[in-house]
């Protein structure tokens, strides 16, 4: 969308369909993503995001969005980036039908120097957010955000006027949903995020007992390859791999920031090197306080198993976790490995070449390489990480 293009009003049949989908979601007849997708299409957005927080204990009750909302980005947000989010303060201070807008709240200079925007929001497409409260009572606060990328323009006054009409239906529908929710079992918000991940995800406690697993994990278990459940405990078929998985989970459950050396102990290859059906296993901490209790009230760890394929298929999310990079840095590093130049990356992401070069310097520092060719080999090598103790430590160089 051209930044100078004037908005066209959403026609009434499309607007009415959005309203219908909102109430269907509130009644439990459809997922909230169905309504979010309809609104995203109608208003030419990148995504719609709805989050609910329990005021009594700060617990994240739910986090829903349209298909543009990355599940991997949501996981990173829950496990860390929400603490850097400058939008929350202004959003929580809103009253009645007020809105807050990124392009009015934060200057370009602020955005250019904000770790939240530069490391996380812009790489995932969440540049221009307009937000409002749809519930604020004694027990809950629910926020609605509508988002466009940095390649688009912010919402204009006419669009916000139509969205304000839609907001009134969100307010009523969310009250219906919350009343129904109190009669049903509580579902941890983090489970919804894990369900949307493409990787097999296991939520484990200090005894490796699986508290939750997603559909991809069920499929992996059903295949009978590499992993199994024994007395509810997650087990790897190879004893050496299992011991390292236990050490990985223990490091994550401690909750302390990992040193550069410890980060090398937070991933391993599961399966025989050079064969199909092998996986890269890595994890994130899921302790209650830093994650807004999105996974419950006990210290837990999220263990993810990513199938190893061709280098060009490597997910930037995986690259970031293995090499200790921010989402922005991981995206740049992966693009370089795929043959893009810094200038091309700058143009595609809508950020300055200076920013891309700054991110490259940070990547080189974190990975301890000095040349682009070495960085490309390092990223390609992620798909060929050898099992530890197999005769030569071939973990990425930064791990040591």
CSV table of C-alpha atoms in Angstrom, one decimal:
chain,number,residue,atom,x,y,z
A,1,UNK,CA,0.0,0.0,0.0
A,2,UNK,CA,1.3,3.5,-0.9
A,3,UNK,CA,1.8,5.6,2.2
A,4,UNK,CA,0.0,8.5,0.4
A,5,UNK,CA,-3.0,6.5,-0.7
A,6,UNK,CA,-6.3,7.5,0.7
A,7,UNK,CA,-8.3,4.8,2.5
A,8,UNK,CA,-11.6,3.5,1.0
A,9,UNK,CA,-14.4,2.9,3.5
A,10,UNK,CA,-15.2,-0.8,4.2
A,11,UNK,CA,-18.6,-1.5,2.5
A,12,UNK,CA,-21.5,-2.3,4.8
A,13,UNK,CA,-21.9,-6.0,3.8
A,14,UNK,CA,-18.2,-6.7,4.6
A,15,UNK,CA,-18.5,-4.6,7.8
A,16,UNK,CA,-21.6,-6.6,8.9
A,17,UNK,CA,-19.8,-9.9,8.2
A,18,UNK,CA,-17.0,-8.8,10.5
A,19,UNK,CA,-19.6,-8.1,13.2
A,20,UNK,CA,-21.2,-11.5,12.7
A,21,UNK,CA,-17.8,-13.3,13.0
A,22,UNK,CA,-17.0,-11.4,16.3
A,23,UNK,CA,-20.2,-12.7,17.9
A,24,UNK,CA,-19.7,-16.2,16.6
A,25,UNK,CA,-16.2,-16.2,18.2
A,26,UNK,CA,-17.7,-14.9,21.5
A,27,UNK,CA,-20.2,-17.7,21.6
A,28,UNK,CA,-17.6,-20.3,20.9
A,29,UNK,CA,-18.9,-21.2,17.5
A,30,UNK,CA,-15.6,-20.2,15.7
A,31,UNK,CA,-12.1,-19.3,16.8
A,32,UNK,CA,-11.3,-15.6,17.3
A,33,UNK,CA,-8.8,-15.9,14.5
A,34,UNK,CA,-11.8,-16.2,12.1
A,35,UNK,CA,-13.0,-12.7,13.1
A,36,UNK,CA,-9.4,-11.4,13.2
A,37,UNK,CA,-8.8,-12.6,9.6
A,38,UNK,CA,-12.0,-11.0,8.4
A,39,UNK,CA,-11.1,-7.7,9.9
A,40,UNK,CA,-7.5,-7.9,8.6
A,41,UNK,CA,-8.8,-8.4,5.0
A,42,UNK,CA,-11.5,-5.7,5.3
A,43,UNK,CA,-9.2,-3.0,6.5
A,44,UNK,CA,-6.1,-4.0,4.6
A,45,UNK,CA,-4.1,-4.7,7.8
A,46,UNK,CA,-1.1,-7.0,8.5
A,47,UNK,CA,-2.8,-8.5,11.5
A,48,UNK,CA,-5.2,-8.0,14.4
A,49,UNK,CA,-4.2,-8.9,17.9
A,50,UNK,CA,-6.3,-9.4,21.0
A,51,UNK,CA,-4.8,-10.0,24.5
A,52,UNK,CA,-6.5,-10.5,27.8
A,53,UNK,CA,-4.8,-10.2,31.2
A,54,UNK,CA,-6.2,-11.2,34.7
A,55,UNK,CA,-5.7,-8.1,36.9
A,56,UNK,CA,-5.7,-10.1,40.1
A,57,UNK,CA,-2.4,-12.0,39.4
A,58,UNK,CA,-1.1,-10.5,36.1
A,59,UNK,CA,-1.7,-13.7,34.3
A,60,UNK,CA,-2.0,-13.6,30.5
A,61,UNK,CA,-5.4,-15.2,29.9
A,62,UNK,CA,-5.3,-15.3,26.1
A,63,UNK,CA,-3.5,-14.0,23.1
A,64,UNK,CA,-5.2,-14.3,19.7
A,65,UNK,CA,-4.7,-12.9,16.3
A,66,UNK,CA,-5.1,-13.2,12.6
A,67,UNK,CA,-2.9,-15.4,10.4
A,68,UNK,CA,-0.3,-12.7,10.0
A,69,UNK,CA,0.5,-13.0,13.7
A,70,UNK,CA,3.5,-15.2,14.0
A,71,UNK,CA,3.3,-18.0,16.5
A,72,UNK,CA,7.1,-18.0,16.9
A,73,UNK,CA,7.0,-14.2,17.4
A,74,UNK,CA,4.3,-14.7,20.0
A,75,UNK,CA,6.4,-17.2,21.8
A,76,UNK,CA,9.4,-14.8,21.9
A,77,UNK,CA,7.0,-12.0,23.0
A,78,UNK,CA,5.6,-14.0,25.9
A,79,UNK,CA,9.1,-15.3,27.0
A,80,UNK,CA,10.8,-11.9,26.9
A,81,UNK,CA,9.9,-9.1,24.6
A,82,UNK,CA,6.7,-8.1,26.5
A,83,UNK,CA,9.0,-6.7,29.2
A,84,UNK,CA,10.5,-4.3,26.6
A,85,UNK,CA,7.2,-3.2,25.0
A,86,UNK,CA,6.7,0.6,25.2
A,87,UNK,CA,3.1,0.3,24.0
A,88,UNK,CA,1.7,-1.3,27.1
A,89,UNK,CA,1.9,1.8,29.4
A,90,UNK,CA,0.0,4.1,27.0
A,91,UNK,CA,-2.5,1.3,26.2
A,92,UNK,CA,-3.2,0.6,29.9
A,93,UNK,CA,-3.8,4.3,30.6
A,94,UNK,CA,-6.6,4.5,27.9
A,95,UNK,CA,-10.2,5.3,29.0
A,96,UNK,CA,-13.5,4.5,27.4
A,97,UNK,CA,-13.3,4.5,23.6
A,98,UNK,CA,-9.8,6.1,23.3
A,99,UNK,CA,-7.2,4.8,20.9
A,100,UNK,CA,-3.4,5.1,21.0
A,101,UNK,CA,-1.4,5.1,17.8
A,102,UNK,CA,2.3,4.2,17.3
A,103,UNK,CA,2.9,6.9,14.7
A,104,UNK,CA,1.6,9.6,17.0
A,105,UNK,CA,3.0,8.1,20.3
A,106,UNK,CA,6.5,7.3,19.2
A,107,UNK,CA,8.8,9.5,17.0
A,108,UNK,CA,10.8,8.0,14.1
A,109,UNK,CA,13.9,8.7,16.2
A,110,UNK,CA,12.5,6.8,19.1
A,111,UNK,CA,11.6,3.8,16.9
A,112,UNK,CA,15.0,3.8,15.3
A,113,UNK,CA,16.7,3.4,18.7
A,114,UNK,CA,14.1,1.2,20.4
A,115,UNK,CA,15.2,-2.4,21.0
A,116,UNK,CA,11.6,-3.5,21.0
A,117,UNK,CA,10.9,-2.0,17.5
A,118,UNK,CA,14.2,-2.8,15.9
A,119,UNK,CA,14.9,-6.3,17.3
A,120,UNK,CA,11.3,-7.6,17.4
A,121,UNK,CA,8.3,-5.6,16.2
A,122,UNK,CA,9.6,-4.4,12.8
A,123,UNK,CA,11.1,-7.8,11.8
A,124,UNK,CA,7.9,-9.5,12.5
A,125,UNK,CA,5.8,-6.9,10.7
A,126,UNK,CA,4.3,-5.1,13.7
A,127,UNK,CA,5.4,-1.6,13.0
A,128,UNK,CA,2.2,0.6,13.1
A,129,UNK,CA,-0.2,-0.4,15.8
A,130,UNK,CA,-3.4,1.3,16.8
A,131,UNK,CA,-4.8,0.0,20.0
A,132,UNK,CA,-7.8,0.4,22.3
A,133,UNK,CA,-9.2,-1.2,25.4
A,134,UNK,CA,-12.3,-3.3,25.0
A,135,UNK,CA,-12.6,-4.5,28.6
A,136,UNK,CA,-11.4,-2.9,31.8
A,137,UNK,CA,-13.2,-4.1,34.9
A,138,UNK,CA,-12.2,-5.4,38.4
A,139,UNK,CA,-11.0,-8.7,37.0
A,140,UNK,CA,-9.8,-8.2,33.4
A,141,UNK,CA,-8.3,-5.9,30.9
A,142,UNK,CA,-8.5,-6.8,27.3
A,143,UNK,CA,-6.7,-4.9,24.5
A,144,UNK,CA,-7.4,-4.8,20.8
A,145,UNK,CA,-4.6,-3.9,18.4
A,146,UNK,CA,-4.8,-3.5,14.6
A,147,UNK,CA,-1.4,-3.5,12.9
A,148,UNK,CA,0.3,-2.6,9.7
A,149,UNK,CA,3.9,-3.1,8.6
A,150,UNK,CA,6.5,-0.4,8.0
A,151,UNK,CA,5.8,-0.8,4.2
A,152,UNK,CA,2.3,0.5,4.7
A,153,UNK,CA,0.9,3.7,6.1
A,154,UNK,CA,-0.7,4.1,9.5
A,155,UNK,CA,-4.4,4.0,9.9
A,156,UNK,CA,-6.1,7.3,9.1
A,157,UNK,CA,-9.0,9.0,10.8
A,158,UNK,CA,-11.7,7.6,8.6
A,159,UNK,CA,-10.4,4.0,9.2
A,160,UNK,CA,-10.3,4.6,13.0
A,161,UNK,CA,-13.9,5.9,12.9
A,162,UNK,CA,-15.1,2.7,11.3
A,163,UNK,CA,-13.0,0.6,13.6
A,164,UNK,CA,-14.5,2.5,16.6
A,165,UNK,CA,-17.9,1.3,15.4
A,166,UNK,CA,-16.6,-2.2,15.3
A,167,UNK,CA,-15.0,-1.7,18.7
A,168,UNK,CA,-18.5,-1.3,20.3
A,169,UNK,CA,-19.4,-4.8,19.1
A,170,UNK,CA,-16.0,-6.1,20.4
A,171,UNK,CA,-16.9,-4.7,23.8
A,172,UNK,CA,-20.2,-6.5,24.0
A,173,UNK,CA,-18.9,-9.7,22.5
A,174,UNK,CA,-16.0,-9.9,24.9
A,175,UNK,CA,-18.3,-9.5,27.9
A,176,UNK,CA,-20.2,-12.5,26.5
A,177,UNK,CA,-17.1,-14.5,26.0
A,178,UNK,CA,-15.7,-13.7,29.5
A,179,UNK,CA,-19.0,-14.8,31.2
A,180,UNK,CA,-18.9,-18.1,29.2
A,181,UNK,CA,-15.2,-18.5,30.0
A,182,UNK,CA,-15.7,-18.5,33.7
A,183,UNK,CA,-17.9,-21.5,33.4
A,184,UNK,CA,-15.3,-23.5,31.5
A,185,UNK,CA,-11.9,-24.8,32.4
A,186,UNK,CA,-9.1,-22.3,32.2
A,187,UNK,CA,-6.7,-22.8,29.4
A,188,UNK,CA,-3.2,-21.4,29.6
A,189,UNK,CA,-2.6,-18.7,27.0
A,190,UNK,CA,0.8,-20.2,26.2
A,191,UNK,CA,-0.8,-23.5,25.1
A,192,UNK,CA,-2.6,-21.7,22.3
A,193,UNK,CA,0.7,-20.3,21.1
A,194,UNK,CA,2.4,-23.7,21.2
A,195,UNK,CA,-0.5,-25.2,19.2
A,196,UNK,CA,0.2,-22.8,16.4
A,197,UNK,CA,3.9,-23.6,16.1
A,198,UNK,CA,5.2,-25.8,13.2
A,199,UNK,CA,7.7,-27.5,15.5
A,200,UNK,CA,6.9,-30.2,17.9
A,201,UNK,CA,6.7,-28.5,21.3
A,202,UNK,CA,6.8,-30.1,24.7
A,203,UNK,CA,6.2,-28.1,27.9
A,204,UNK,CA,8.1,-29.9,30.7
A,205,UNK,CA,8.8,-29.5,34.4
A,206,UNK,CA,11.9,-30.3,36.4
A,207,UNK,CA,11.3,-34.0,36.2
A,208,UNK,CA,10.8,-34.0,32.4
A,209,UNK,CA,7.1,-34.6,32.9
A,210,UNK,CA,5.2,-33.3,29.9
A,211,UNK,CA,2.6,-30.8,31.1
A,212,UNK,CA,1.4,-30.0,27.6
A,213,UNK,CA,2.3,-30.8,24.0
A,214,UNK,CA,1.1,-29.6,20.6
A,215,UNK,CA,-0.2,-31.5,17.7
A,216,UNK,CA,3.2,-31.6,16.0
A,217,UNK,CA,4.5,-33.3,19.1
A,218,UNK,CA,1.7,-35.8,19.1
A,219,UNK,CA,2.5,-36.7,15.5
A,220,UNK,CA,6.2,-37.1,16.4
A,221,UNK,CA,5.3,-39.4,19.3
A,222,UNK,CA,3.0,-41.4,17.1
A,223,UNK,CA,5.8,-41.9,14.6
A,224,UNK,CA,7.8,-43.8,17.2
A,225,UNK,CA,10.9,-42.1,16.1
A,226,UNK,CA,13.5,-40.8,18.6
A,227,UNK,CA,11.1,-39.7,21.4
A,228,UNK,CA,8.6,-41.4,23.7
A,229,UNK,CA,6.6,-40.8,26.9
A,230,UNK,CA,7.4,-43.1,29.8
A,231,UNK,CA,5.3,-42.4,32.9
A,232,UNK,CA,4.5,-39.0,31.4
A,233,UNK,CA,8.2,-38.2,31.2
A,234,UNK,CA,9.8,-37.1,27.9
A,235,UNK,CA,12.5,-39.6,26.9
A,236,UNK,CA,14.9,-39.7,24.0
A,237,UNK,CA,15.8,-43.0,22.5
A,238,UNK,CA,19.6,-42.5,22.8
A,239,UNK,CA,20.9,-42.4,26.4
A,240,UNK,CA,23.5,-39.7,25.5
A,241,UNK,CA,20.9,-37.5,23.9
A,242,UNK,CA,18.5,-38.0,26.8
A,243,UNK,CA,21.1,-36.9,29.3
A,244,UNK,CA,21.8,-33.8,27.3
A,245,UNK,CA,18.1,-33.0,27.0
A,246,UNK,CA,17.8,-33.2,30.8
A,247,UNK,CA,20.8,-30.8,31.2
A,248,UNK,CA,19.1,-28.5,28.7
A,249,UNK,CA,15.8,-28.4,30.6
A,250,UNK,CA,17.6,-27.9,33.9
A,251,UNK,CA,19.5,-24.9,32.5
A,252,UNK,CA,16.2,-23.3,31.2
A,253,UNK,CA,14.4,-24.0,34.5
A,254,UNK,CA,17.0,-22.1,36.5
A,255,UNK,CA,15.7,-19.0,34.8
A,256,UNK,CA,19.1,-17.1,34.9
A,257,UNK,CA,20.3,-15.4,31.8
A,258,UNK,CA,22.6,-17.8,29.9
A,259,UNK,CA,26.2,-17.0,29.3
A,260,UNK,CA,27.7,-17.3,25.9
A,261,UNK,CA,29.2,-20.7,26.9
A,262,UNK,CA,26.0,-22.0,28.4
A,263,UNK,CA,24.0,-21.1,25.2
A,264,UNK,CA,26.0,-23.8,23.5
A,265,UNK,CA,24.4,-26.3,25.8
A,266,UNK,CA,20.9,-25.3,24.9
A,267,UNK,CA,20.6,-27.1,21.6
A,268,UNK,CA,21.5,-30.5,20.3
A,269,UNK,CA,21.0,-32.7,17.3
A,270,UNK,CA,18.7,-35.8,17.9
A,271,UNK,CA,19.2,-38.6,15.5
A,272,UNK,CA,22.1,-39.9,13.4
A,273,UNK,CA,24.1,-37.3,11.5
A,274,UNK,CA,23.6,-37.4,7.7
A,275,UNK,CA,20.3,-39.1,7.9
A,276,UNK,CA,16.7,-37.9,7.3
A,277,UNK,CA,14.4,-37.9,10.3
A,278,UNK,CA,16.9,-36.0,12.5
A,279,UNK,CA,15.9,-33.0,14.6
A,280,UNK,CA,17.5,-30.0,16.2
A,281,UNK,CA,16.3,-29.8,19.8
A,282,UNK,CA,16.4,-26.5,21.6
A,283,UNK,CA,14.3,-24.7,24.2
A,284,UNK,CA,13.1,-21.5,26.0
A,285,UNK,CA,12.4,-20.9,29.7
A,286,UNK,CA,8.8,-20.7,30.7
A,287,UNK,CA,8.9,-19.5,34.3
A,288,UNK,CA,5.7,-17.9,35.6
A,289,UNK,CA,6.8,-14.4,36.4
A,290,UNK,CA,8.7,-13.4,33.2
A,291,UNK,CA,5.9,-15.0,31.0
A,292,UNK,CA,2.9,-13.4,32.7
A,293,UNK,CA,2.0,-16.9,33.9
A,294,UNK,CA,1.1,-17.7,30.3
A,295,UNK,CA,2.1,-21.4,30.9
A,296,UNK,CA,0.8,-21.7,34.4
A,297,UNK,CA,2.2,-21.0,37.9
A,298,UNK,CA,5.1,-23.6,37.9
A,299,UNK,CA,8.6,-23.1,36.5
A,300,UNK,CA,8.6,-24.9,33.2
A,301,UNK,CA,10.6,-25.2,30.0
A,302,UNK,CA,9.5,-25.3,26.3
A,303,UNK,CA,11.4,-27.9,24.4
A,304,UNK,CA,11.2,-27.6,20.6
A,305,UNK,CA,12.2,-30.2,18.0
A,306,UNK,CA,12.8,-28.8,14.5
A,307,UNK,CA,13.3,-31.2,11.6
A,308,UNK,CA,16.6,-30.7,9.9
A,309,UNK,CA,16.4,-30.2,6.2
A,310,UNK,CA,18.1,-28.2,3.6
A,311,UNK,CA,19.9,-25.0,4.6
A,312,UNK,CA,17.4,-22.8,2.6
A,313,UNK,CA,14.6,-24.3,4.6
A,314,UNK,CA,16.1,-23.2,8.0
A,315,UNK,CA,13.7,-21.0,9.9
A,316,UNK,CA,15.1,-17.6,11.1
A,317,UNK,CA,13.4,-18.4,14.5
A,318,UNK,CA,15.6,-21.5,14.8
A,319,UNK,CA,18.7,-19.6,13.6
A,320,UNK,CA,18.1,-17.0,16.3
A,321,UNK,CA,17.7,-19.5,19.1
A,322,UNK,CA,20.7,-21.5,18.1
A,323,UNK,CA,23.0,-18.5,17.6
A,324,UNK,CA,21.6,-16.3,20.3
A,325,UNK,CA,20.5,-13.6,17.9
A,326,UNK,CA,17.5,-11.2,18.1
A,327,UNK,CA,14.7,-11.8,15.6
A,328,UNK,CA,16.0,-8.9,13.5
A,329,UNK,CA,19.5,-10.2,13.4
A,330,UNK,CA,18.3,-13.8,12.7
A,331,UNK,CA,16.3,-12.5,9.7
A,332,UNK,CA,19.3,-10.7,8.3
A,333,UNK,CA,21.7,-13.6,8.8
A,334,UNK,CA,19.3,-16.1,7.2
A,335,UNK,CA,18.7,-13.7,4.2
A,336,UNK,CA,22.5,-13.5,3.7
A,337,UNK,CA,22.8,-17.2,3.7
A,338,UNK,CA,20.1,-17.3,1.0
A,339,UNK,CA,22.2,-15.0,-1.2
A,340,UNK,CA,20.7,-11.6,-0.5
A,341,UNK,CA,23.0,-8.5,-0.3
A,342,UNK,CA,22.7,-6.0,2.6
A,343,UNK,CA,21.2,-3.5,0.1
A,344,UNK,CA,18.5,-6.0,-0.9
A,345,UNK,CA,17.7,-6.8,2.7
A,346,UNK,CA,17.4,-3.1,3.5
A,347,UNK,CA,15.0,-2.5,0.6
A,348,UNK,CA,12.9,-5.6,1.4
A,349,UNK,CA,12.6,-4.8,5.1
A,350,UNK,CA,12.0,-1.1,4.6
A,351,UNK,CA,14.9,-0.1,7.0
A,352,UNK,CA,18.0,1.8,6.3
A,353,UNK,CA,21.2,0.2,5.1
A,354,UNK,CA,22.9,1.7,8.2
A,355,UNK,CA,20.6,-0.3,10.4
A,356,UNK,CA,21.3,-3.5,8.4
A,357,UNK,CA,25.0,-2.9,8.7
A,358,UNK,CA,24.7,-2.3,12.5
A,359,UNK,CA,22.8,-5.6,12.8
A,360,UNK,CA,25.5,-7.3,10.8
A,361,UNK,CA,28.2,-6.0,13.2
A,362,UNK,CA,26.1,-7.4,16.2
A,363,UNK,CA,25.8,-10.7,14.4
A,364,UNK,CA,29.5,-11.0,13.8
A,365,UNK,CA,30.2,-10.1,17.4
A,366,UNK,CA,27.8,-12.7,18.8
A,367,UNK,CA,28.9,-15.5,16.4
A,368,UNK,CA,32.6,-14.6,16.6
A,369,UNK,CA,33.1,-14.6,12.9
A,370,UNK,CA,34.6,-11.7,10.9
A,371,UNK,CA,33.6,-12.4,7.3
A,372,UNK,CA,30.3,-12.8,5.5
A,373,UNK,CA,31.4,-16.1,3.9
A,374,UNK,CA,32.1,-17.5,7.4
A,375,UNK,CA,28.7,-16.4,8.6
A,376,UNK,CA,27.0,-18.1,5.7
A,377,UNK,CA,28.9,-21.4,6.4
A,378,UNK,CA,27.9,-21.2,10.0
A,379,UNK,CA,24.2,-20.8,9.2
A,380,UNK,CA,24.3,-23.6,6.6
A,381,UNK,CA,26.1,-25.7,9.1
A,382,UNK,CA,23.2,-25.6,11.5
A,383,UNK,CA,21.5,-28.2,9.3
A,384,UNK,CA,24.5,-30.5,9.8
A,385,UNK,CA,25.2,-30.2,13.5
A,386,UNK,CA,26.7,-33.4,14.7
A,387,UNK,CA,25.6,-35.2,17.9
A,388,UNK,CA,27.8,-34.2,20.8
A,389,UNK,CA,30.6,-36.6,21.5
A,390,UNK,CA,30.6,-38.0,17.9
A,391,UNK,CA,34.3,-37.5,17.4
A,392,UNK,CA,34.4,-33.8,16.7
A,393,UNK,CA,32.4,-30.9,18.2
A,394,UNK,CA,30.7,-29.3,15.3
A,395,UNK,CA,28.4,-27.0,17.1
A,396,UNK,CA,28.4,-23.4,15.8
A,397,UNK,CA,31.5,-21.5,16.7
A,398,UNK,CA,29.8,-19.0,19.0
A,399,UNK,CA,28.7,-21.8,21.3
A,400,UNK,CA,32.2,-22.4,22.8
